[in-house]
XYZ file of C-alpha atoms in Angstrom:
322
model
C 17.034 26.414 10.095
C 17.275 23.320 12.295
C 13.509 22.799 12.115
C 13.479 23.021 8.298
C 16.368 20.572 8.031
C 14.559 18.091 10.260
C 11.502 18.113 8.018
C 13.364 17.182 4.821
C 12.391 13.643 3.732
C 10.350 13.262 6.917
C 8.472 9.947 7.268
C 5.155 9.652 9.103
C 4.707 6.085 10.360
C 1.031 5.353 11.090
C 0.296 2.527 13.538
C -3.396 1.639 14.115
C -3.922 -0.137 17.458
C -6.699 -2.353 18.777
C -6.191 -4.723 21.726
C -2.479 -5.201 21.056
C -1.081 -4.782 24.568
C 1.087 -7.906 24.082
C 2.709 -6.731 20.854
C 2.783 -2.923 20.810
C 6.083 -2.336 22.593
C 7.980 -4.711 20.297
C 6.430 -3.024 17.262
C 7.230 0.536 18.364
C 10.748 -0.383 19.512
C 11.469 -1.812 16.052
C 10.377 1.505 14.494
C 12.430 3.578 16.925
C 15.554 1.484 16.246
C 15.598 2.487 12.575
C 18.936 3.547 11.133
C 16.950 6.324 9.432
C 15.924 8.662 12.263
C 13.891 11.386 10.541
C 10.482 9.966 11.443
C 7.371 10.604 13.483
C 5.322 7.710 14.855
C 1.555 8.234 14.920
C -0.146 5.746 17.243
C -3.929 5.638 16.770
C -5.872 3.714 19.416
C -9.106 2.397 17.907
C -11.101 2.074 21.139
C -9.054 -0.773 22.631
C -10.660 -2.733 25.471
C -7.385 -3.875 27.041
C -4.408 -1.823 28.274
C -3.149 -0.896 24.791
C -3.633 2.842 25.340
C -1.791 2.723 28.685
C 1.147 0.949 27.029
C 1.081 3.568 24.265
C 1.186 6.415 26.813
C 4.298 4.902 28.401
C 5.928 4.607 24.981
C 5.044 8.240 24.198
C 6.933 9.281 27.335
C 9.904 7.157 26.333
C 10.084 8.376 22.711
C 9.596 12.087 21.967
C 8.675 11.601 18.291
C 5.417 9.763 19.090
C 2.039 11.373 18.402
C -0.689 9.563 20.358
C -4.314 9.682 19.192
C -7.451 7.963 20.447
C -10.836 7.371 18.805
C -13.986 5.327 19.305
C -13.803 1.894 17.725
C -14.286 2.289 13.993
C -11.954 -0.283 12.483
C -8.398 -0.378 11.207
C -9.128 1.635 8.063
C -10.650 4.497 10.043
C -7.629 4.500 12.383
C -5.294 4.703 9.383
C -7.314 7.597 7.958
C -7.135 9.390 11.315
C -3.364 8.998 11.192
C -3.235 10.280 7.609
C -5.046 13.474 8.606
C -2.468 14.103 11.338
C 0.606 13.091 9.293
C 3.098 15.868 8.519
C 5.757 13.849 6.677
C 6.724 13.958 3.010
C 6.407 10.165 3.052
C 3.850 7.819 4.619
C 4.287 4.305 5.976
C 1.795 1.986 7.664
C 2.869 -0.587 10.248
C 0.382 -2.906 11.976
C 0.782 -2.885 15.751
C 1.259 -6.658 16.033
C 4.069 -6.715 13.435
C 7.680 -5.505 13.554
C 10.256 -4.233 11.070
C 13.960 -4.513 10.300
C 16.138 -1.605 11.441
C 17.134 -0.837 7.813
C 13.623 -0.633 6.376
C 13.181 3.123 6.074
C 16.793 3.787 5.097
C 16.498 1.382 2.154
C 13.135 2.735 1.046
C 13.779 6.470 1.439
C 17.031 6.222 -0.519
C 15.196 4.635 -3.453
C 12.310 7.124 -3.258
C 14.614 10.141 -3.242
C 17.015 8.849 -5.891
C 14.275 7.883 -8.364
C 11.441 10.276 -7.418
C 9.058 7.383 -6.716
C 5.360 7.446 -5.924
C 5.650 4.104 -4.094
C 8.530 1.919 -2.941
C 7.705 -1.669 -1.984
C 9.838 -4.072 0.048
C 9.714 -7.755 0.891
C 7.957 -9.253 3.920
C 8.090 -12.569 5.746
C 5.438 -14.363 7.803
C 6.390 -15.124 11.404
C 4.862 -17.444 13.999
C 6.276 -16.107 17.249
C 4.800 -18.755 19.556
C 6.545 -21.487 17.581
C 9.580 -19.245 16.978
C 9.255 -20.050 13.281
C 9.757 -17.793 10.262
C 7.336 -18.763 7.496
C 6.753 -17.862 3.857
C 8.789 -15.104 2.235
C 7.159 -12.727 -0.222
C 9.372 -12.146 -3.266
C 8.730 -10.813 -6.766
C 10.530 -12.067 -9.858
C 11.265 -8.548 -10.974
C 14.079 -6.230 -12.014
C 14.854 -4.409 -8.760
C 16.678 -1.649 -10.647
C 13.771 -0.764 -12.938
C 11.148 1.936 -12.400
C 7.704 0.621 -13.347
C 4.399 2.151 -14.293
C 1.705 0.982 -11.862
C -0.210 -1.141 -14.375
C 2.950 -2.893 -15.551
C 4.104 -3.453 -11.967
C 0.708 -4.859 -10.952
C 1.052 -7.832 -13.295
C 4.025 -9.057 -11.228
C 1.416 -9.800 -8.507
C 2.618 -7.417 -5.788
C 1.612 -7.597 -2.149
C -1.796 -6.082 -1.408
C -0.804 -5.037 2.091
C -0.225 -1.301 2.617
C 2.375 -2.078 5.286
C 5.350 -3.124 3.148
C 5.385 0.132 1.197
C 6.564 3.729 1.470
C 4.272 6.275 -0.196
C 5.029 9.814 -1.279
C 2.527 11.919 0.667
C 1.923 14.331 -2.213
C 1.085 11.351 -4.451
C -1.496 10.068 -1.956
C -3.120 13.500 -1.899
C -3.057 13.678 -5.697
C -5.066 10.454 -6.073
C -7.284 11.309 -3.062
C -6.178 8.142 -1.308
C -8.327 7.111 1.637
C -8.644 3.694 3.266
C -12.042 2.043 2.746
C -13.801 2.218 6.112
C -16.337 -0.204 7.567
C -15.244 -3.333 5.707
C -12.888 -6.252 6.256
C -10.528 -7.168 3.388
C -10.298 -3.494 2.375
C -6.548 -3.737 1.701
C -7.198 -5.583 -1.574
C -8.972 -2.553 -3.017
C -6.947 0.212 -1.359
C -3.570 -1.241 -2.379
C -4.753 -2.096 -5.902
C -5.968 1.471 -6.408
C -2.738 3.010 -5.085
C -0.469 0.755 -7.159
C -2.451 0.968 -10.409
C -2.587 4.780 -10.182
C 1.188 5.120 -9.715
C 3.528 6.318 -12.466
C 6.810 5.489 -10.726
C 7.143 2.427 -8.501
C 9.992 0.087 -7.555
C 10.436 -3.080 -5.489
C 13.228 -4.476 -3.319
C 13.424 -8.171 -2.427
C 15.238 -7.344 0.809
C 13.166 -8.716 3.714
C 12.469 -5.837 6.103
C 8.854 -6.337 7.248
C 7.741 -9.183 9.524
C 4.066 -10.110 9.477
C 2.816 -11.851 12.622
C 0.464 -14.700 11.673
C -0.382 -16.134 15.094
C -2.200 -13.183 16.658
C -5.419 -14.907 17.723
C -7.222 -11.581 17.971
C -6.816 -10.808 14.281
C -9.656 -11.101 11.771
C -8.038 -13.970 9.877
C -7.957 -16.103 13.052
C -11.409 -15.160 14.353
C -13.847 -18.071 14.567
C -16.965 -16.056 15.484
C -19.715 -16.896 12.959
C -21.145 -13.347 12.855
C -17.743 -11.878 12.031
C -17.134 -14.589 9.457
C -20.412 -13.729 7.727
C -19.395 -10.060 7.790
C -16.014 -10.991 6.293
C -17.763 -12.990 3.556
C -20.057 -10.093 2.656
C -17.142 -7.657 2.669
C -15.081 -9.845 0.340
C -17.961 -9.743 -2.154
C -18.368 -5.977 -1.653
C -14.640 -5.415 -2.259
C -14.799 -7.646 -5.361
C -17.454 -5.265 -6.727
C -15.283 -2.218 -6.000
C -12.367 -3.927 -7.747
C -14.603 -4.593 -10.757
C -15.439 -0.874 -10.906
C -11.720 -0.087 -10.698
C -10.985 -2.573 -13.492
C -13.515 -0.880 -15.769
C -12.393 2.656 -14.870
C -8.770 1.807 -15.659
C -9.716 -0.224 -18.753
C -7.910 -3.339 -17.539
C -8.824 -6.646 -19.164
C -8.006 -9.830 -17.262
C -4.665 -10.253 -15.510
C -3.946 -10.046 -11.802
C -6.866 -7.735 -10.990
C -9.366 -10.270 -12.350
C -7.504 -12.939 -10.375
C -8.060 -10.979 -7.141
C -11.756 -10.456 -7.917
C -12.347 -14.175 -8.492
C -10.221 -15.150 -5.491
C -12.225 -12.839 -3.213
C -15.467 -14.463 -4.344
C -14.179 -18.034 -4.063
C -12.821 -17.230 -0.603
C -16.395 -16.841 0.655
C -17.465 -20.354 -0.377
C -14.250 -22.400 -0.229
C -13.927 -22.106 3.530
C -14.817 -24.410 6.470
C -17.731 -22.197 7.524
C -19.514 -22.804 4.218
C -19.529 -26.540 4.971
C -20.287 -26.273 8.697
C -22.916 -23.542 8.940
C -26.312 -23.418 7.239
C -26.658 -19.855 8.551
C -23.402 -18.844 6.825
C -24.428 -20.463 3.520
C -27.795 -18.715 3.586
C -26.235 -15.303 4.169
C -23.587 -15.753 1.468
C -26.244 -16.930 -1.022
C -28.173 -13.722 -0.299
C -25.066 -11.591 -0.909
C -24.332 -13.446 -4.161
C -27.743 -12.374 -5.464
C -27.512 -8.835 -4.050
C -24.113 -8.133 -5.613
C -24.756 -10.083 -8.867
C -21.743 -12.302 -8.314
C -22.456 -14.480 -11.374
C -21.829 -11.422 -13.553
C -18.539 -10.735 -11.770
C -17.352 -14.295 -12.350
C -18.342 -14.230 -16.041
C -16.458 -10.964 -16.557
C -13.251 -12.113 -14.875
C -12.867 -15.891 -14.946
C -10.454 -17.341 -17.500
C -8.468 -20.549 -17.989
C -5.264 -18.819 -16.875
C -6.913 -17.704 -13.624
C -8.278 -21.213 -12.965
C -4.778 -22.610 -13.546
C -3.202 -19.976 -11.299
C -5.679 -20.552 -8.455
C -5.150 -24.322 -8.745
C -1.405 -23.819 -8.291
C -2.058 -21.640 -5.236
C -4.244 -24.386 -3.740
C -1.625 -27.076 -4.385
C 1.080 -24.881 -2.873
C -1.001 -24.384 0.285
C -1.562 -28.132 0.622
C 2.161 -28.817 0.267
C 3.025 -26.106 2.804
C 0.422 -27.458 5.233
C 1.875 -30.915 4.846
C 5.323 -29.630 5.797
């Protein structure tokens, strides 16, 4: 009877790890300090080259609800999928190993999921720069926090495309055959779009409970290696194509999904590497032809998207100036 009771509303928290020896303990401690205790923590080491796995083994001895897995390096998406296979909870959460969460996160989200029978519950996150001890941008939605939305309606409020600020019903993920896109950077844009757009019942809370570390120099967004940057550029174009297929399958015309497609493409050319590196420009030009990018732009570009992207650019300049 005790075992059955423990499994009610059980949350599996999946934490992919790669070279995060500096951050892992803080991340796991923040999960273990949750006011909601009915959780398992699945740590998946993705072939780390530092002492990440040793730190994880110490944490597994300290906390009895940790499941520790190890695999050859295959990328964050593969590590998440490995965790999904092992997960036994009725709900799934993803937390990146260099981030941390508020102690109330799962209590807030599980209460909403259970009360309203949700497929997905989304919360609010905030950027943090730990070296400067500065809290950055906050992610909010101008939305009715008491309303249950259909996925397509919710998507037009421009939700976060990170999987980490959400709680998913496990049975829903199985129903839509959810699997993270392996082998590509920028996969979150597609994976999150697919999960949200497929949902029938989704809600959002503007309570800040997830903290997204922005100054991890080992992360993809901060990597200055030209080969990886070319790979990131190709993957952004590849993901834009997958999003275009999703747009057609779901019969969506314009809106936020088209915005993401165009933004992914522009992100490959409106970057410092495009100006600095002839090698980068040559590779991206090749991918533009291979993936028929002109067709993607024609299908998705509109005046409203141009206006929206211009506002985003102005906002970034103002923020940088501050």
